[in-house]
Coordinates of C-alpha atoms in Angstrom, one line a residue:
X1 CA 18.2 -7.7 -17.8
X2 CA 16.0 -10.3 -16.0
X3 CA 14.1 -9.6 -13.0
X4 CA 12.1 -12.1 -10.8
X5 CA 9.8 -10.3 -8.2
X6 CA 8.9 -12.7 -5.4
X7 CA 6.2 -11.7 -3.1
X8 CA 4.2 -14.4 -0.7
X9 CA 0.4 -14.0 -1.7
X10 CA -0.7 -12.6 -4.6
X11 CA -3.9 -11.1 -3.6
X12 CA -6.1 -7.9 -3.7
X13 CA -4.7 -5.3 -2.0
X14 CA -1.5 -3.1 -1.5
X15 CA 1.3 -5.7 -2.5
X16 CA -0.5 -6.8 -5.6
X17 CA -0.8 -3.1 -6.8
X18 CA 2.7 -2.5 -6.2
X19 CA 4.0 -5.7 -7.8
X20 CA 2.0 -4.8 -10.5
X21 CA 3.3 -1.1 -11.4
X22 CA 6.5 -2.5 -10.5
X23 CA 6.4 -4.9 -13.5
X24 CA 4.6 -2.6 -15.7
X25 CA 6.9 0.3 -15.3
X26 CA 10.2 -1.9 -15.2
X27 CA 9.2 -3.2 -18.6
X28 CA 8.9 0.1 -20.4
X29 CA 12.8 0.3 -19.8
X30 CA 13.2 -3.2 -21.6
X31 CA 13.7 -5.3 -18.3
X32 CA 12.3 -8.9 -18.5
X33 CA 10.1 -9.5 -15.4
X34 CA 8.0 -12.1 -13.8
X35 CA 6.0 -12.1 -10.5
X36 CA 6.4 -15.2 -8.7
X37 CA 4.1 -16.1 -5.6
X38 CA 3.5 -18.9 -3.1
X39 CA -0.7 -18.1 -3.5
X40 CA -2.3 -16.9 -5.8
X41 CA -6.0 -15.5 -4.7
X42 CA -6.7 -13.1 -8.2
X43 CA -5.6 -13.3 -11.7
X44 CA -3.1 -10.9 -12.7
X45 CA -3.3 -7.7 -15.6
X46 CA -2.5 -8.9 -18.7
X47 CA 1.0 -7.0 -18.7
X48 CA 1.8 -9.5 -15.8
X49 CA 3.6 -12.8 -16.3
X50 CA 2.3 -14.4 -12.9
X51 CA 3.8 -18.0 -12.1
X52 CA 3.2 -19.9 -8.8
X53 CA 6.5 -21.2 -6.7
X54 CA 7.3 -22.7 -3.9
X55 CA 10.4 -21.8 -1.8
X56 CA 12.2 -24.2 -3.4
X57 CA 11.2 -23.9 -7.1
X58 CA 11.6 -20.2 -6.9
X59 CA 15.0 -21.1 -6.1
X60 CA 15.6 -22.6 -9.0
X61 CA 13.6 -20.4 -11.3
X62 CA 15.7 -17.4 -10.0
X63 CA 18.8 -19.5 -10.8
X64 CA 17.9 -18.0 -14.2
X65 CA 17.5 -14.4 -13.3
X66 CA 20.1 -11.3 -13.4
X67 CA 18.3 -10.3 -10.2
X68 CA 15.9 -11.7 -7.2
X69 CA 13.5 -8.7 -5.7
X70 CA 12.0 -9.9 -2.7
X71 CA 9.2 -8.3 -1.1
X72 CA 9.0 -9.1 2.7
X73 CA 8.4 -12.9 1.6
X74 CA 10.4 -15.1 4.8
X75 CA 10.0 -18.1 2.5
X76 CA 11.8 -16.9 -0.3
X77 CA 14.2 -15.0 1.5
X78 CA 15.2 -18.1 3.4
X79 CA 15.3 -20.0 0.6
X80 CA 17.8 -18.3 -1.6
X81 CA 20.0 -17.1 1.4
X82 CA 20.1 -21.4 2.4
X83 CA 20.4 -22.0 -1.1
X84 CA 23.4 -19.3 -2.1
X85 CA 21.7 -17.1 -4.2
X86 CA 22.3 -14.2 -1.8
X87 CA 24.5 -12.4 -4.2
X88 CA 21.3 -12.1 -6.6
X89 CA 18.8 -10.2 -4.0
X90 CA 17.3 -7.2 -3.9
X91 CA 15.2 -7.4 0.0
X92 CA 12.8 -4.6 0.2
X93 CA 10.9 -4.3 3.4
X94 CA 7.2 -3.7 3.3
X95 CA 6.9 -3.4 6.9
X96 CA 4.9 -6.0 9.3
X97 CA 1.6 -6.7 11.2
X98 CA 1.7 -6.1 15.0
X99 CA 0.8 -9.7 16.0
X100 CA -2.2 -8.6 17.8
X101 CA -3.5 -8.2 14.7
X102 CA -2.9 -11.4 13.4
X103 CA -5.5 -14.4 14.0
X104 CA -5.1 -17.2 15.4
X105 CA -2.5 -18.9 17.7
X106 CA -0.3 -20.8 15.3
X107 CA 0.0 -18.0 12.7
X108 CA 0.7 -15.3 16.3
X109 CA 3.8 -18.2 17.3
X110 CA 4.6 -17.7 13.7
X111 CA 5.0 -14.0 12.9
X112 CA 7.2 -14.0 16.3
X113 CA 9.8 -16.3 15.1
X114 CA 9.6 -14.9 11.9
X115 CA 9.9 -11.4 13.1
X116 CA 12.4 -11.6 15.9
X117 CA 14.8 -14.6 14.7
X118 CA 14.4 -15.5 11.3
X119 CA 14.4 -12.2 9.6
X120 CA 17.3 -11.2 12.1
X121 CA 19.6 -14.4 11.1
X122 CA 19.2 -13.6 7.2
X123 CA 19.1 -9.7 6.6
X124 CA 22.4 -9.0 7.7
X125 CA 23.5 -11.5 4.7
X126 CA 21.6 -9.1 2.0
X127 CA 23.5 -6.5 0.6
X128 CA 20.7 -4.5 -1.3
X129 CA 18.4 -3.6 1.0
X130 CA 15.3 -1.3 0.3
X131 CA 12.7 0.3 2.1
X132 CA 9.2 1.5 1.1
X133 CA 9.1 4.5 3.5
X134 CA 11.4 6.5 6.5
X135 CA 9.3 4.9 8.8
X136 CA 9.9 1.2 7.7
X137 CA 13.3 1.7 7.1
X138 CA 13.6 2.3 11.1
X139 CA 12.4 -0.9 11.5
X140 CA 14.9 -2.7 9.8
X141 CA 17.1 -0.8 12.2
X142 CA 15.5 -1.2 15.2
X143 CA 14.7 -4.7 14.8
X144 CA 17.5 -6.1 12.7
X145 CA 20.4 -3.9 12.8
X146 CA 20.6 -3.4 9.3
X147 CA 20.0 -0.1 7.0
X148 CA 18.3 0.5 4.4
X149 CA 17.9 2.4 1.0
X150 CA 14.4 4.4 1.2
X151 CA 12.3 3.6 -2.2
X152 CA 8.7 4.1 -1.6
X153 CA 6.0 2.9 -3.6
X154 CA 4.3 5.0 -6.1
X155 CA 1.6 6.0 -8.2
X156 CA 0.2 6.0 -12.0
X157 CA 0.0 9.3 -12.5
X158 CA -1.1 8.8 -16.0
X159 CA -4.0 6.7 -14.6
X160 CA -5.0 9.7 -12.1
X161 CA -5.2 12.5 -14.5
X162 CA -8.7 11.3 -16.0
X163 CA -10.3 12.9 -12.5
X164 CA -10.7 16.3 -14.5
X165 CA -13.3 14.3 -16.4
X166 CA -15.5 13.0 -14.1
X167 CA -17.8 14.3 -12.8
X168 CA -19.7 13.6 -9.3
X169 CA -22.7 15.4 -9.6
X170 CA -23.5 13.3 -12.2
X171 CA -24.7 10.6 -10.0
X172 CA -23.8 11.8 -6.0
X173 CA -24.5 15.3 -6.6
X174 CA -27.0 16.1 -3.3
X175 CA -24.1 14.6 -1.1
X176 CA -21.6 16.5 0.6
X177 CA -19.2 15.5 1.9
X178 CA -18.4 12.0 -0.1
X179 CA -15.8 9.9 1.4
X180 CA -13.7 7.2 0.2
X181 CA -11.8 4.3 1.5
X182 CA -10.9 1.5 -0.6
X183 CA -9.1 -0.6 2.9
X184 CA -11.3 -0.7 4.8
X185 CA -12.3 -4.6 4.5
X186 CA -10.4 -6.2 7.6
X187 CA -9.5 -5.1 11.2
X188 CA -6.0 -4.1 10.4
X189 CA -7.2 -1.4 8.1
X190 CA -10.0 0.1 10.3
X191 CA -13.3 -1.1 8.8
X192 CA -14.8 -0.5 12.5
X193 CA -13.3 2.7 12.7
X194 CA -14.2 3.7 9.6
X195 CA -17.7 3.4 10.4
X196 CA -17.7 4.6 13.8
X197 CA -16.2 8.0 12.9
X198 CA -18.0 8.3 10.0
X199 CA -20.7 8.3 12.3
X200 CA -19.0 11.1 14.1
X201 CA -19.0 13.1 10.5
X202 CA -22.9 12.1 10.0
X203 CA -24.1 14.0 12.9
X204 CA -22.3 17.0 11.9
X205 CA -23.2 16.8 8.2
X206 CA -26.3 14.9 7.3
X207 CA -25.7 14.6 3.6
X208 CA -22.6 12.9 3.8
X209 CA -22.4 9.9 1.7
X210 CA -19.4 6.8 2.6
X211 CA -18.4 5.1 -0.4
X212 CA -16.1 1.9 0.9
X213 CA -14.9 -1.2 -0.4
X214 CA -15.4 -4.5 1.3
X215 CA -17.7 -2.9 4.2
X216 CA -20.7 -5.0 4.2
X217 CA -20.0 -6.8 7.6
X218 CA -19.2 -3.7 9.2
X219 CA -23.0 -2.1 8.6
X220 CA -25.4 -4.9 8.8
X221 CA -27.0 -3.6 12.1
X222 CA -26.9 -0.5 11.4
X223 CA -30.2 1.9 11.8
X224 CA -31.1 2.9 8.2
X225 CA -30.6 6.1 8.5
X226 CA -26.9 5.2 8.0
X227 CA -26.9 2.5 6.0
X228 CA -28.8 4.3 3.6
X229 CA -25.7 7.0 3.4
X230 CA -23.1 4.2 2.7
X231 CA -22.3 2.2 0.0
X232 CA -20.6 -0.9 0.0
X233 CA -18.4 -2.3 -3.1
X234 CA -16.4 -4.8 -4.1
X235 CA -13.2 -5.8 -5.1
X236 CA -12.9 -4.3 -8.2
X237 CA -9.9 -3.9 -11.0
X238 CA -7.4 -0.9 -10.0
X239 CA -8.7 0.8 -13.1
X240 CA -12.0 1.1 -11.7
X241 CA -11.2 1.6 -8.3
X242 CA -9.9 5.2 -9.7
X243 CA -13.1 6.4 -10.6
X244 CA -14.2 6.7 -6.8
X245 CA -11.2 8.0 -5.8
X246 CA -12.0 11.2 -8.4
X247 CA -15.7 11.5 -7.3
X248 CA -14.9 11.4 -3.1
X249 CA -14.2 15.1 -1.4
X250 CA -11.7 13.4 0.5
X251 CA -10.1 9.5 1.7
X252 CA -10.8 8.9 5.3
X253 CA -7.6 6.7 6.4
X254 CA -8.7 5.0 9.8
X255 CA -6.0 1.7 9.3
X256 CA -4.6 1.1 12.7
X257 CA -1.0 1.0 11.0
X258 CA 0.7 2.1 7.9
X259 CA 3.9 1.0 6.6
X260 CA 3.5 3.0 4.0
X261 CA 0.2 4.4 2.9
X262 CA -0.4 3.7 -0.8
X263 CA -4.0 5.0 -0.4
X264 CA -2.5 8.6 0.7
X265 CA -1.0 8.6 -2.5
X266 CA -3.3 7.8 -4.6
X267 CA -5.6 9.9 -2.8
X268 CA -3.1 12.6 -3.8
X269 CA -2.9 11.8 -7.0
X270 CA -6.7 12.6 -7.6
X271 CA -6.3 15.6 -5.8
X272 CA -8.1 15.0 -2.6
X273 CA -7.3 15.5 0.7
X274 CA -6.9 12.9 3.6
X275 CA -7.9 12.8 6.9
X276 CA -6.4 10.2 8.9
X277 CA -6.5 8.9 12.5
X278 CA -3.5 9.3 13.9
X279 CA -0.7 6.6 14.3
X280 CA 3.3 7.0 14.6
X281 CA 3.8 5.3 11.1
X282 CA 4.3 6.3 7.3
X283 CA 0.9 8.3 7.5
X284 CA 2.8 11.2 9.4
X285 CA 5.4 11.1 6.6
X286 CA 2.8 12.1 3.9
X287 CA 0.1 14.5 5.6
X288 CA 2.9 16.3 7.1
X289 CA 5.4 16.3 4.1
X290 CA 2.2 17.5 2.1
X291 CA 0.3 19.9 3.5
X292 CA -2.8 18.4 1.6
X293 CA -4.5 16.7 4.7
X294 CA -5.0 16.7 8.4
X295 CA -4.0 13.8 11.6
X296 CA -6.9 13.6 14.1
X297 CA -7.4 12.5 17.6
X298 CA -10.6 13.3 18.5
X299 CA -14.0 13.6 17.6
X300 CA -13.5 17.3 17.6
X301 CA -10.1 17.3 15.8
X302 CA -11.7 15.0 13.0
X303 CA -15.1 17.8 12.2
X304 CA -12.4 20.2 12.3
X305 CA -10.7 18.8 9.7
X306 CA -13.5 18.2 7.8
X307 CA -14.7 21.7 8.0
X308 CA -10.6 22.2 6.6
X309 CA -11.3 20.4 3.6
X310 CA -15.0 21.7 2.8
X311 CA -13.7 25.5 3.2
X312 CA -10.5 24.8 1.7
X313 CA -10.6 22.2 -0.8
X314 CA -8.8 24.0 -4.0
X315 CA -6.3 24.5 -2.4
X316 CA -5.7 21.4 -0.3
X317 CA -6.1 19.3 -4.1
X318 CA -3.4 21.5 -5.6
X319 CA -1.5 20.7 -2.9
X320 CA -1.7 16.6 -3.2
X321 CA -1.2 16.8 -6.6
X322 CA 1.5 18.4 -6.5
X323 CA 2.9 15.7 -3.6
X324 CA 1.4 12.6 -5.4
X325 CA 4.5 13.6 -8.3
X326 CA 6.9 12.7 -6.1
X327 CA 5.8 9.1 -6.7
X328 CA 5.9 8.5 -10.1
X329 CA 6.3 5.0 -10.7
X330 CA 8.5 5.9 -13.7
X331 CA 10.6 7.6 -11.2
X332 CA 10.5 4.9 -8.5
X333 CA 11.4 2.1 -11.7
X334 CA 14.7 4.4 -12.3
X335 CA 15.2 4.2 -8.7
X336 CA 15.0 0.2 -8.4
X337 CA 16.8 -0.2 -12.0
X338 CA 19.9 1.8 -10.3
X339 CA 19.4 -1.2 -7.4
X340 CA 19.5 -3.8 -9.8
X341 CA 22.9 -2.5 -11.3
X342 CA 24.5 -2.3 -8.6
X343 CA 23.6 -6.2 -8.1
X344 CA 24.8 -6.7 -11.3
X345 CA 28.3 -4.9 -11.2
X346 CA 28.8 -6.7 -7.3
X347 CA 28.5 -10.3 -9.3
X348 CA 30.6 -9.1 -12.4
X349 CA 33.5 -8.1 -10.0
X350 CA 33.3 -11.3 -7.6

């Protein structure tokens, strides 16, 4: 079987991670894939075959495919509906952006028509339609009318089970708590929160330490006090990226919406707890489906939960682990390999 993953910019960050394990995992079952983007912004793994496409040439590459997975790309999606490929594709919804999050006017005009027309003219034409969590699947009803299949991202589990060998005190053993966030880096995902409540936690607990990708702008006039208790780092392969995961006491999520969540899971996967701020998305699905972290509102609710963690954290880490298995990407492959059959068998009877 040949699969062509289509996704609109290949970049650090959730979709890339996903694509990624997508393609890695689908291969093991002796699937052909290639990721196809309209930008490119990092180089790929070396298990990726990454190509560049427009709307229009990833037409015709995918005239070559068994089956088109789209990932929330309008371009693409467009394109092979105008183009009649409609039978071939796999749609799976990754959520969206409130527009007040997104800059500037044009790209605001934008994600409005793209969000309340063109996506509503074309999904009703799809007839494999996935979601990556409960949450986004009830926006695909809300918004569109149309249902969904519930396939949530997942996690290397393989990748996460090195944690038993490191060890923090190695190199951050006088501070307690440490906290991770690799999202931080733009508005969307909190990186003023972040620091603002990790403030909040400072106060309380003077040796706590905030380890944080992509945070630099967010503590340049800081006092020193604090920015001497944070560290800033960059964008770094998802292999290394682990590491800090296994070293934090805990993930602090602060992103002001979550389709999903992949940092919960991987969290998980470490065994460590998350605290997040609150929000009526995906995050709800996971901290309360777990048991392995706490929802806060407050300043007070948020040292509570800390205090949690601290007094309980043994238990709370047996507890994500044991979570973080309901995402194995090996699973989650099975699960989209099903999909693809189906899409299959649908052209081999028309």
């Amino acid at each position: 079987m040949k699969v062509l993953l289509g996704v609109g910019y290949y970049e650090p960050g959730g979709f890339s991670t996903v694509l990624n394990m997508l393609s890695k995992h689908l291969q093991k079952y002796d699937i052909e894939v290639v990721v196809a983007a309209r930008v490119i912004r990092m180089q790929a793994p070396q298990f990726v075959k990454l190509i560049k496409l427009t709307p229009r040439e990833f037409v015709s590459e995918g005239k070559k495919y068994d089956v088109i997975h789209i990932h929330t790309s309008y371009p693409y999606t467009r394109a092979v509906i105008k183009y009649g490929l409609a039978d071939k594709v796999v749609f799976t919804w990754h959520g969206y952006a409130p527009l007040k999050y997104v800059p500037g006017l044009q790209n605001k005009v934008t994600g409005f028509y793209i969000k309340h027309i063109g996506y509503k003219s074309l999904l009703p034409k799809i007839k494999y339609i996935t979601a990556i969590s409960e949450y986004a699947r009830q926006q695909l009803k809300e918004l569109y009318g149309v249902d969904a299949v519930v396939i949530p991202n997942g996690v290397d589990l393989h990748l996460f089970n090195r944690c038993s060998s490191i060890n923090p005190d190695e190199k951050y053993g006088s501070y307690k708590p440490i906290i991770f966030n690799a999202t931080a880096y733009n508005k969307l995902k909190g990186g003023d929160l972040l620091i603002k409540y990790f403030k909040v936690i400072k106060r309380r607990f003077p040796q706590a330490l905030l380890m944080a990708v992509g945070i630099q702008r967010y503590i340049k006039n800081l006092s020193d006090g604090y920015k001497h208790s944070i560290v800033n780092l960059d964008v770094m392969s998802f292999e290394e990226l682990v590491k800090y995961y296994c070293i934090s006491h805990f993930y602090l999520l602060t992103s002001r919406i979550e389709s999903f969540g992949l940092p919960i899971i991987e969290s998980f996967a470490a065994g460590k707890p998350v605290i997040a701020l609150d929000k009526p998305d995906a995050r709800r699905e996971h901290i309360v489906g777990s048991g392995a972290g706490f929802l806060f509102r407050s300043e007070e609710e948020l040292l509570s939960a800390v205090d949690e963690v601290l007094s309980n954290y043994d238990y709370l880490s047996r507890k994500a682990v044991e979570y973080a298995k309901n995402f194995d990407w090996d699973v989650v492959a099975k699960q989209y390999i099903k999909i693809y059959k189906g899409v299959l068998d649908e052209q081999t009877r028309s």
